[in-house]
Short mmCIF file of C-alpha atoms in Angstrom, two decimals:
data_model
loop_
_atom_site.label_atom_id
_atom_site.label_comp_id
_atom_site.label_asym_id
_atom_site.label_seq_id
_atom_site.Cartn_x
_atom_site.Cartn_y
_atom_site.Cartn_z
CA MET A 559 32.95 100.07 177.22
CA ILE A 560 33.54 99.75 173.48
CA LYS A 561 37.06 100.28 172.23
CA PHE A 562 37.19 102.02 168.86
CA VAL A 563 40.05 100.92 166.62
CA TYR A 564 40.57 102.89 163.45
CA SER A 565 44.00 102.34 161.98
CA CYS A 566 43.85 100.13 158.88
CA GLU A 567 46.50 97.87 160.38
CA GLU A 568 44.50 97.32 163.57
CA LEU A 569 41.26 96.75 161.65
CA GLU A 570 42.99 94.21 159.38
CA LYS A 571 44.09 92.29 162.49
CA GLN A 572 40.41 91.97 163.40
CA ILE A 573 39.21 90.88 159.93
CA LYS A 574 41.62 88.93 157.72
CA LEU A 575 41.66 90.56 154.30
CA PRO A 576 40.65 89.97 151.63
CA PHE A 577 37.37 88.74 153.11
CA ASP A 578 35.39 86.68 150.58
CA LEU A 579 31.71 87.56 150.84
CA ILE A 580 30.28 85.74 147.82
CA ASP A 581 32.03 82.81 146.14
CA ILE A 582 30.26 81.17 143.19
CA ASP A 583 32.01 78.26 141.47
CA THR A 584 30.06 76.84 138.53
CA GLY A 585 32.73 74.37 137.47
CA SER A 586 33.44 76.30 134.28
CA GLY A 587 33.79 79.69 135.95
CA ARG A 588 34.20 81.35 139.31
CA PHE A 589 33.05 84.69 140.70
CA ILE A 590 34.20 86.08 144.05
CA LEU A 591 33.05 89.34 145.67
CA ARG A 592 35.53 90.52 148.31
CA PHE A 593 36.01 93.19 150.90
CA ILE A 594 39.61 94.12 150.08
CA ALA A 595 40.65 97.05 152.30
CA PHE A 596 39.57 99.48 154.98
CA ASP A 597 39.51 103.16 154.06
CA LYS A 598 42.31 105.19 155.62
CA GLY A 599 41.69 108.21 157.82
CA GLN A 600 38.68 106.91 159.72
CA ASN A 601 38.16 108.41 163.15
CA GLU A 602 35.66 108.05 165.99
CA TYR A 603 33.38 110.75 164.57
CA SER A 604 33.31 109.30 161.03
CA VAL A 605 32.65 105.78 162.32
CA LYS A 606 29.82 106.99 164.59
CA GLN A 607 28.27 108.91 161.69
CA SER A 608 28.71 106.47 158.81
CA GLY A 609 30.25 103.26 160.11
CA ILE A 610 33.49 101.65 159.06
CA THR A 611 34.13 102.07 155.35
CA GLY A 612 36.27 100.22 152.86
CA SER A 613 36.83 98.94 149.34
CA PHE A 614 35.36 96.00 147.47
CA GLY A 615 36.68 94.02 144.55
CA ILE A 616 35.87 91.05 142.41
CA VAL A 617 37.74 88.06 141.06
CA TYR A 618 36.43 86.43 137.90
CA GLN A 619 37.85 83.28 136.29
CA SER A 620 36.43 81.54 133.23
CA CYS A 621 37.76 79.58 130.23
CA GLY A 622 41.35 80.83 130.34
CA MET A 623 40.37 84.28 131.56
CA GLN A 624 41.25 85.63 134.98
CA CYS A 625 40.72 89.17 136.19
CA GLU A 626 40.65 90.95 139.51
CA PHE A 627 39.80 94.60 140.09
CA PRO A 628 38.21 97.03 142.56
CA ILE A 629 34.55 97.96 142.12
CA ASP A 630 32.14 100.68 143.21
CA LEU A 631 30.20 99.43 146.27
CA THR A 632 29.77 100.42 149.90
CA VAL A 633 29.20 98.49 153.09
CA GLY A 634 25.62 99.84 153.05
CA ASN A 635 25.04 98.44 149.54
CA LEU A 636 26.15 95.01 150.72
CA TYR A 637 24.09 95.20 153.91
CA LEU A 638 20.89 95.91 151.95
CA PHE A 639 21.70 93.04 149.56
CA GLU A 640 22.27 90.60 152.44
CA TYR A 641 18.88 91.54 153.87
CA GLN A 642 17.16 91.13 150.47
CA LEU A 643 18.88 87.80 149.76
CA ASP A 644 17.90 86.41 153.14
CA ASP A 645 14.27 87.40 152.51
CA ALA A 646 14.29 86.10 148.92
CA TYR A 647 15.72 82.76 150.01
CA ASP A 648 13.10 82.40 152.77
CA ILE A 649 10.02 83.48 150.77
CA MET A 650 8.19 80.33 149.71
CA PHE A 651 11.53 78.51 149.47
CA GLY A 652 12.86 81.23 147.18
CA ARG A 653 10.20 81.15 144.48
CA ASN A 654 9.60 84.35 142.48
CA ALA A 655 11.92 86.46 144.61
CA SER A 656 15.12 88.36 144.00
CA ALA A 657 17.92 90.34 145.62
CA VAL A 658 19.95 93.06 143.93
CA LEU A 659 23.35 94.44 144.91
CA GLU A 660 24.23 97.68 143.16
CA ASN A 661 26.12 100.90 143.69
CA TYR A 662 24.35 104.03 144.91
CA GLY A 663 23.34 106.74 142.50
CA THR A 664 22.45 106.76 138.83
CA LEU A 665 25.76 105.50 137.43
CA ASN A 666 25.46 101.83 136.56
CA ARG A 667 28.91 100.62 137.63
CA SER A 668 28.17 97.59 139.79
CA LYS A 669 25.14 95.32 139.73
CA PHE A 670 24.69 91.74 140.88
CA SER A 671 21.36 89.97 141.20
CA VAL A 672 20.18 86.63 142.47
CA VAL A 673 16.76 85.67 141.07
CA PHE A 674 14.61 82.71 142.06
CA ASP A 675 11.99 81.68 139.50
CA LYS A 676 8.58 80.08 140.12
CA ARG A 677 10.13 76.61 139.91
CA GLY A 678 12.70 77.49 142.56
CA ARG A 679 15.66 77.71 140.17
CA CYS A 680 18.28 80.28 141.01
CA THR A 681 20.20 82.51 138.60
CA ALA A 682 23.01 84.89 139.48
CA LYS A 683 24.00 87.56 137.02
CA GLY A 684 25.95 90.73 137.17
CA HIS A 685 28.15 93.30 135.59
CA PHE A 686 30.97 95.20 137.22
CA LYS A 687 33.12 98.02 135.87
CA ASN A 688 36.76 98.39 136.80
CA LYS A 689 37.29 101.25 139.25
CA ASN A 690 41.05 101.36 138.49
CA ASN A 691 40.63 102.65 134.93
CA GLY A 692 37.77 105.09 135.27
CA TYR A 693 35.04 102.46 134.77
CA THR A 694 35.72 102.11 131.03
CA ASP A 695 35.75 98.30 131.00
CA GLY A 696 34.58 95.42 133.13
CA ILE A 697 32.86 92.04 133.06
CA SER A 698 29.35 90.64 132.68
CA PHE A 699 28.28 87.13 133.57
CA SER A 700 25.28 84.90 134.22
CA ALA A 701 25.18 81.53 135.97
CA GLU A 702 22.60 79.00 137.09
CA LEU A 703 23.12 78.24 140.78
CA ASP A 704 22.26 75.42 143.08
CA GLN A 705 20.24 77.01 145.90
CA SER A 706 22.45 75.19 148.40
CA CYS A 707 25.15 77.86 147.86
CA ILE A 708 22.89 80.64 149.20
CA PRO A 709 23.33 79.75 152.91
CA ASP A 710 27.13 79.97 152.45
CA MET A 711 26.78 83.45 150.93
CA LEU A 712 24.46 84.58 153.73
CA GLY A 713 26.70 83.08 156.42
CA SER A 714 29.79 84.84 155.10
CA MET A 715 28.02 88.21 154.91
CA MET A 716 26.51 87.75 158.39
CA ARG A 717 29.96 86.99 159.88
CA PHE A 718 31.32 90.11 158.18
CA PHE A 719 28.57 92.35 159.56
CA ASP A 720 28.79 90.81 163.04
CA LYS A 721 32.49 91.68 163.13
CA LEU A 722 31.83 95.23 161.85
CA ARG A 723 29.15 95.73 164.53
CA GLU A 724 31.63 94.63 167.16
CA LEU A 725 34.36 96.94 165.85
CA GLN A 726 32.27 100.08 165.33
CA GLY A 727 29.95 99.68 168.33
CA HIS A 728 26.71 99.92 166.31
CA GLY A 729 24.90 98.19 163.46
CA TYR A 730 24.37 101.11 161.10
CA PHE A 731 25.89 100.61 157.68
CA TYR A 732 25.93 103.25 154.96
#
């Protein structure tokens, strides 16, 4: 029998927050995508219908600049990205493949992509708007990556989704 736990406090005991999903350190800058909090008011019906929900945020540090703010993403957005990144990394050792993480809908508030070129080089770029101030400002960045960081990203996201599956009793993420 699966025990459903829905209070934010109980969920946070199961997954230590913030949970870093993507951590890119280029030496001159650092980008972190985090799951920062569970949404309040979740119940058995809402979890069965749409899975556990929560909030995401980013941390960005570069050349004397440091910012941290919540962004517009869902667990379903991240799940699709994890699937795409795993495929892109596996296809012909990552050549000419990409994965894109972005918010739902037509508003361009959050977008992060990992692109592998024909030589196997990897570039991560993105832009994120700050949810706290009505999406009027944000950050944009681009970085060349060593492909060896991709398994760490995938592993972190897989651990996150394994724990969510265990907590909600199913593997549907919206």
